[in-house]
Amino acid sequence: MSERRASRFNGAGLPQGGTGAGSPPVLRGDPHRSDETIHRVRAVIRSHGVPTVERGWPPPPAPHPPTAAQLAASFKENGRLVLAVPGPDTDRQPYEDGRDAMTPRAGAHQPYADGADQGTRVGTWQSHGAATEPDTRVWVTVPSCAAADHEAGCRCVPELTQTFLHTVLPGWLVAAADTRLRTAMRAYQEHYAPVDDLTAVGALTGAFADVLLADCVVGAASDSLSAGTGSRALPAVCGHLVPRLLRESAEELIPLNARRRDGSLARSAYDFSAAREGEALMAAAGPAGARLSQLLAEFQPGSADRELRLLGREFRDFSGLPDGRDPAGRSFRELIRMLNRELRGLERRRSYLGGPTPGSPDPAALAVADRLALLAAAACGLGRLRLTGNDTERAWLLLALTRVLRRLGHSTPRLPRGQVGLVLKEVIVRDREALAYDLSRERIDLEIGSTA
Amino acid sequence: MTQGPTPALYAARGPDDLEVARIRKELEESRCIVVAGRTEDWWPHGTGPDAEDVRVLLGADRARADRQPTPERRIRFIVSRLMLRATAGALLGADPALFEVAYTVTGRPYLRGCDELDISVGDCEGLVAVGLMDGGRVGVDVAPLQPPPLRLPSVEHLLTRHELDRLHAARPSARHPLLLRFLTLKNSYAKAMGSGRRIPYADFGVATDRDGCHLMGKDGRFYVPGFGAASNNFGSTHLISATGVAKSG
């Protein structure tokens, strides 16, 4: 890993105590930078759907986790790639002694105990006592067509397994959203475009903007994880927010498909079920309640200081934005000011994040953490814009930021004329030219679901 | 075929009437519960809609309450939020004032930070109902049983041929309750889906039998798995319908 990449996420090299204006980007991930595994897996998911989640298959590889060679052999034999992740651990104490939920406890069974190369094994970290209890691990399998170099996609250090899944599984869901958008796009062109249905345009463009924003979060979280800074805030945001963003966007598309010839009820029931596939997939990364608790833990005082500082820097930096005299530039500045105001409001409410609470977490603290997650998503989008901004990217990001602010409960200013049109045009072009509906914009073969 | 969770109805005469243990047990068993109560029973005694206590409890919903078109609608809105917070607080063992009711971009309410507990709200003259579901989706709709009756021609376009046949075959006195049942069940289904009336109502139907309520295709044959529905009278004045959708469909 390069120094440059590592420094972006641990704050090294950034001006100390500065306002952040004009500083280097801090939340700018690119999920398609060079990881061929991501390309391959996404290409498969686009046409075949998200992987299945199975319990109890294959038999647990006791007493040690499988090596990469064993995995590869299993993969060739069974046509599936396996990730073993810890199941629910009722003994885990998220706030005990200031440690977070992912820190292995004293006495926990540690994998890699045989001194083998750690990088070639899949983590199967178990809690203490797991050896005498029923196996609670979850096995995630991916389609066999994503075979080449597959082990790179699942390699991770054991204590980061769940954090890893909070990043990689939402990335798969972004790929799965491709088919939904494409289907809705065709329904739009067949039934809604001729009558100029503005609600349909809003649903289609809004869902597209949400998918791209979700991909920005996945990218930034992947970068954060790859940088190995130990910060798990962005993976936590990714695991919590991306499945929800994608589910909401999918639900918004349901009515578009309801006029198809194959019957609206069958279609909408299918779409509704598909919209919630993310919940089923994310179950492999632990229950949603645990994800929220982890998110909350990442925003505790101390940890939150750093995360909030990074967010604040992003919301004070207007570099890379269109000129303020441009309508889009004015809109960006207004939306960013609103985001900054929201952040300052949350800083005042940080007492809610003060300390551990007995029993279930405080709902007010969870609400604050949820708001911080939305702000982090907006910051990831802004980072993407400053990295590669063109008119279309600005348009979808304006729309995405507007929707983030609406989710935060704010009334937002009307978008400048033509911005939604630009987004709609991009949705149409991507369908016509078979380009992926994610940040990569890569050409895909719709028949076999692989990159052309 | 997989039958979804059938919502259980729970009537309560105010926040003090909520039996926490019973609600938790109901939710554990059916995974979907609907709490209903009359507006006057739930309104805080001796306070007006502008009382500081009420406004503090409403939190970010104050602006929405102020935007309600009539005083009666405003009171119903406030009561629905108070009931929602009280029930969620009882279920999760937290102070009701700590919850934040947020809205998706399509306007569907949810408890911010408590995504696993899905919610839905229905209200009409004098009655408020809130649905809560653990790890799934829920939709609730409420309608008064008493006239003014709906005239069939005005809602015919919302019904399938199968439903129209059933209405025509019913006794005249039973038509209005049956029609209400169809429409409120459809509303609750649309609320659970989060799509509102943008799904053509005539393209899906509901049927009731001894096993409960089912969702059907417009030909009366396609049966949707994973959905469970219930429709019950609340006293002799209102009808409450609810749809629950299992997490795994």
Coordinates of C-alpha atoms in Angstrom, one line a residue, chain B residues 52-225:
Chain B
E52 CA -44.9 22.5 26.1
D53 CA -44.8 18.8 27.3
V54 CA -46.6 17.7 24.2
R55 CA -44.3 19.7 21.9
V56 CA -41.2 18.3 23.6
L57 CA -42.5 14.7 23.2
L58 CA -43.2 15.3 19.5
G59 CA -39.6 16.4 18.9
A60 CA -38.9 16.9 15.2
D61 CA -42.5 16.0 14.4
R62 CA -43.7 19.4 15.7
A63 CA -43.4 21.0 12.3
R64 CA -45.4 18.2 10.8
A65 CA -48.1 18.6 13.4
D66 CA -48.3 22.3 12.7
R67 CA -48.8 21.6 9.0
Q68 CA -51.9 19.4 9.6
P69 CA -54.9 21.0 7.8
T70 CA -57.5 20.9 10.6
P71 CA -57.3 20.9 14.4
E72 CA -58.9 17.5 14.5
R73 CA -56.3 16.0 12.2
R74 CA -53.6 17.7 14.2
I75 CA -54.8 16.1 17.4
R76 CA -54.9 12.7 15.7
F77 CA -51.4 13.2 14.4
I78 CA -50.1 14.1 17.8
V79 CA -51.9 11.1 19.4
S80 CA -50.5 8.8 16.8
R81 CA -46.9 9.9 17.6
L82 CA -47.5 9.7 21.3
M83 CA -48.9 6.2 21.0
L84 CA -46.0 5.1 18.7
R85 CA -43.4 6.4 21.2
A86 CA -45.2 4.9 24.2
T87 CA -45.5 1.5 22.5
A88 CA -41.9 1.4 21.2
G89 CA -40.7 2.6 24.6
A90 CA -42.6 -0.2 26.3
L91 CA -41.2 -2.8 23.9
L92 CA -37.6 -1.7 24.0
G93 CA -37.5 -0.6 27.6
A94 CA -36.6 3.0 26.8
D95 CA -37.9 6.5 27.5
P96 CA -40.6 7.3 24.8
A97 CA -39.2 10.8 24.6
L98 CA -35.8 9.5 23.3
F99 CA -37.2 8.1 20.1
E100 CA -37.0 10.0 16.9
V101 CA -39.6 9.4 14.2
A102 CA -38.0 9.9 10.8
Y103 CA -39.2 9.5 7.3
T104 CA -37.9 7.9 4.1
V105 CA -37.7 9.9 0.9
T106 CA -41.1 8.4 0.0
G107 CA -42.6 9.5 3.4
R108 CA -42.7 6.2 5.1
P109 CA -42.1 6.7 8.9
Y110 CA -39.5 4.7 10.8
L111 CA -37.8 5.0 14.2
R112 CA -34.3 6.4 13.5
G113 CA -31.6 4.1 14.7
C114 CA -34.1 1.3 15.5
D115 CA -34.4 -0.1 12.0
E116 CA -35.2 -3.6 13.1
L117 CA -38.5 -2.5 14.5
D118 CA -40.7 -1.5 11.6
I119 CA -43.7 0.8 12.2
S120 CA -46.8 2.0 10.5
V121 CA -49.5 4.4 11.6
G122 CA -53.2 4.6 10.7
D123 CA -55.8 7.0 11.9
C124 CA -59.3 8.2 11.2
E125 CA -62.1 9.9 13.1
G126 CA -61.6 9.2 16.7
L127 CA -59.3 6.2 16.4
V128 CA -55.5 5.8 16.1
A129 CA -53.6 2.5 15.4
V130 CA -49.9 1.9 15.3
G131 CA -48.4 -1.3 13.9
L132 CA -45.0 -2.6 15.0
M133 CA -43.1 -5.5 13.5
D134 CA -39.9 -7.1 14.5
G135 CA -37.7 -7.7 11.5
G136 CA -40.2 -7.3 8.7
R137 CA -42.6 -4.8 7.3
V138 CA -46.0 -3.7 8.5
G139 CA -48.8 -1.6 7.2
V140 CA -51.9 -0.5 9.1
D141 CA -55.1 1.2 7.9
V142 CA -58.2 2.3 9.8
A143 CA -61.7 3.2 8.7
P144 CA -65.0 4.0 10.4
L145 CA -67.7 1.3 10.1
Q146 CA -70.6 3.7 10.1
P147 CA -71.9 5.6 7.1
P148 CA -71.4 7.6 5.0
P149 CA -71.3 4.4 3.0
L150 CA -69.0 4.1 0.1
R151 CA -70.9 4.0 -3.2
L152 CA -69.7 1.0 -5.2
P153 CA -69.4 2.8 -8.6
S154 CA -67.0 5.3 -7.1
V155 CA -64.5 2.6 -6.0
E156 CA -65.2 0.0 -8.6
H157 CA -61.9 0.8 -10.3
L158 CA -60.0 -0.2 -7.1
L159 CA -61.4 -3.7 -7.1
T160 CA -60.7 -6.9 -9.0
R161 CA -63.4 -8.8 -10.8
H162 CA -63.2 -11.5 -8.1
E163 CA -63.9 -9.0 -5.4
L164 CA -66.7 -7.4 -7.3
D165 CA -68.3 -10.8 -7.8
R166 CA -68.1 -11.4 -4.0
L167 CA -69.6 -8.0 -3.3
H168 CA -72.5 -8.5 -5.6
A169 CA -73.1 -12.0 -4.2
A170 CA -73.2 -10.6 -0.6
R171 CA -76.4 -9.5 1.2
P172 CA -77.0 -5.8 0.8
S173 CA -76.4 -5.2 4.5
A174 CA -73.0 -7.0 4.3
R175 CA -71.7 -5.2 1.3
H176 CA -70.5 -2.1 3.0
P177 CA -68.4 -3.9 5.7
L178 CA -67.0 -6.2 3.0
L179 CA -66.1 -3.3 0.8
L180 CA -64.4 -1.6 3.7
R181 CA -62.5 -4.7 4.5
F182 CA -61.2 -5.0 0.9
L183 CA -60.1 -1.4 0.7
T184 CA -58.5 -1.2 4.1
L185 CA -56.6 -4.4 3.5
K186 CA -55.4 -3.1 0.2
N187 CA -54.3 0.2 1.9
S188 CA -52.4 -1.7 4.6
Y189 CA -50.7 -3.8 1.9
A190 CA -49.7 -0.7 0.0
K191 CA -48.4 0.9 3.2
A192 CA -46.3 -2.1 4.0
M193 CA -44.8 -2.0 0.5
G194 CA -44.0 1.6 1.0
S195 CA -45.4 2.5 -2.4
G196 CA -48.8 3.9 -1.5
R197 CA -51.5 4.0 -4.2
R198 CA -49.0 4.0 -7.0
I199 CA -49.6 0.3 -7.3
P200 CA -52.8 -0.2 -9.3
Y201 CA -55.3 -1.5 -6.7
A202 CA -57.4 -3.3 -9.3
D203 CA -54.4 -5.5 -10.0
F204 CA -54.3 -7.3 -6.7
G205 CA -57.1 -8.6 -4.5
V206 CA -57.7 -9.8 -1.0
A207 CA -59.7 -12.8 0.1
T208 CA -60.8 -13.9 3.6
D209 CA -61.4 -17.4 4.7
R210 CA -61.2 -19.4 7.9
D211 CA -57.4 -19.2 7.8
G212 CA -57.4 -15.4 7.7
C213 CA -56.8 -12.9 5.0
H214 CA -54.8 -13.6 1.8
L215 CA -53.4 -11.5 -1.0
M216 CA -54.4 -12.7 -4.5
G217 CA -53.7 -11.9 -8.1
K218 CA -56.4 -10.1 -10.0
D219 CA -57.6 -13.4 -11.4
G220 CA -58.3 -14.5 -7.8
R221 CA -55.7 -17.3 -8.1
F222 CA -52.2 -16.1 -7.5
Y223 CA -51.5 -16.2 -3.8
V224 CA -48.7 -14.2 -2.4
P225 CA -46.5 -16.0 0.1

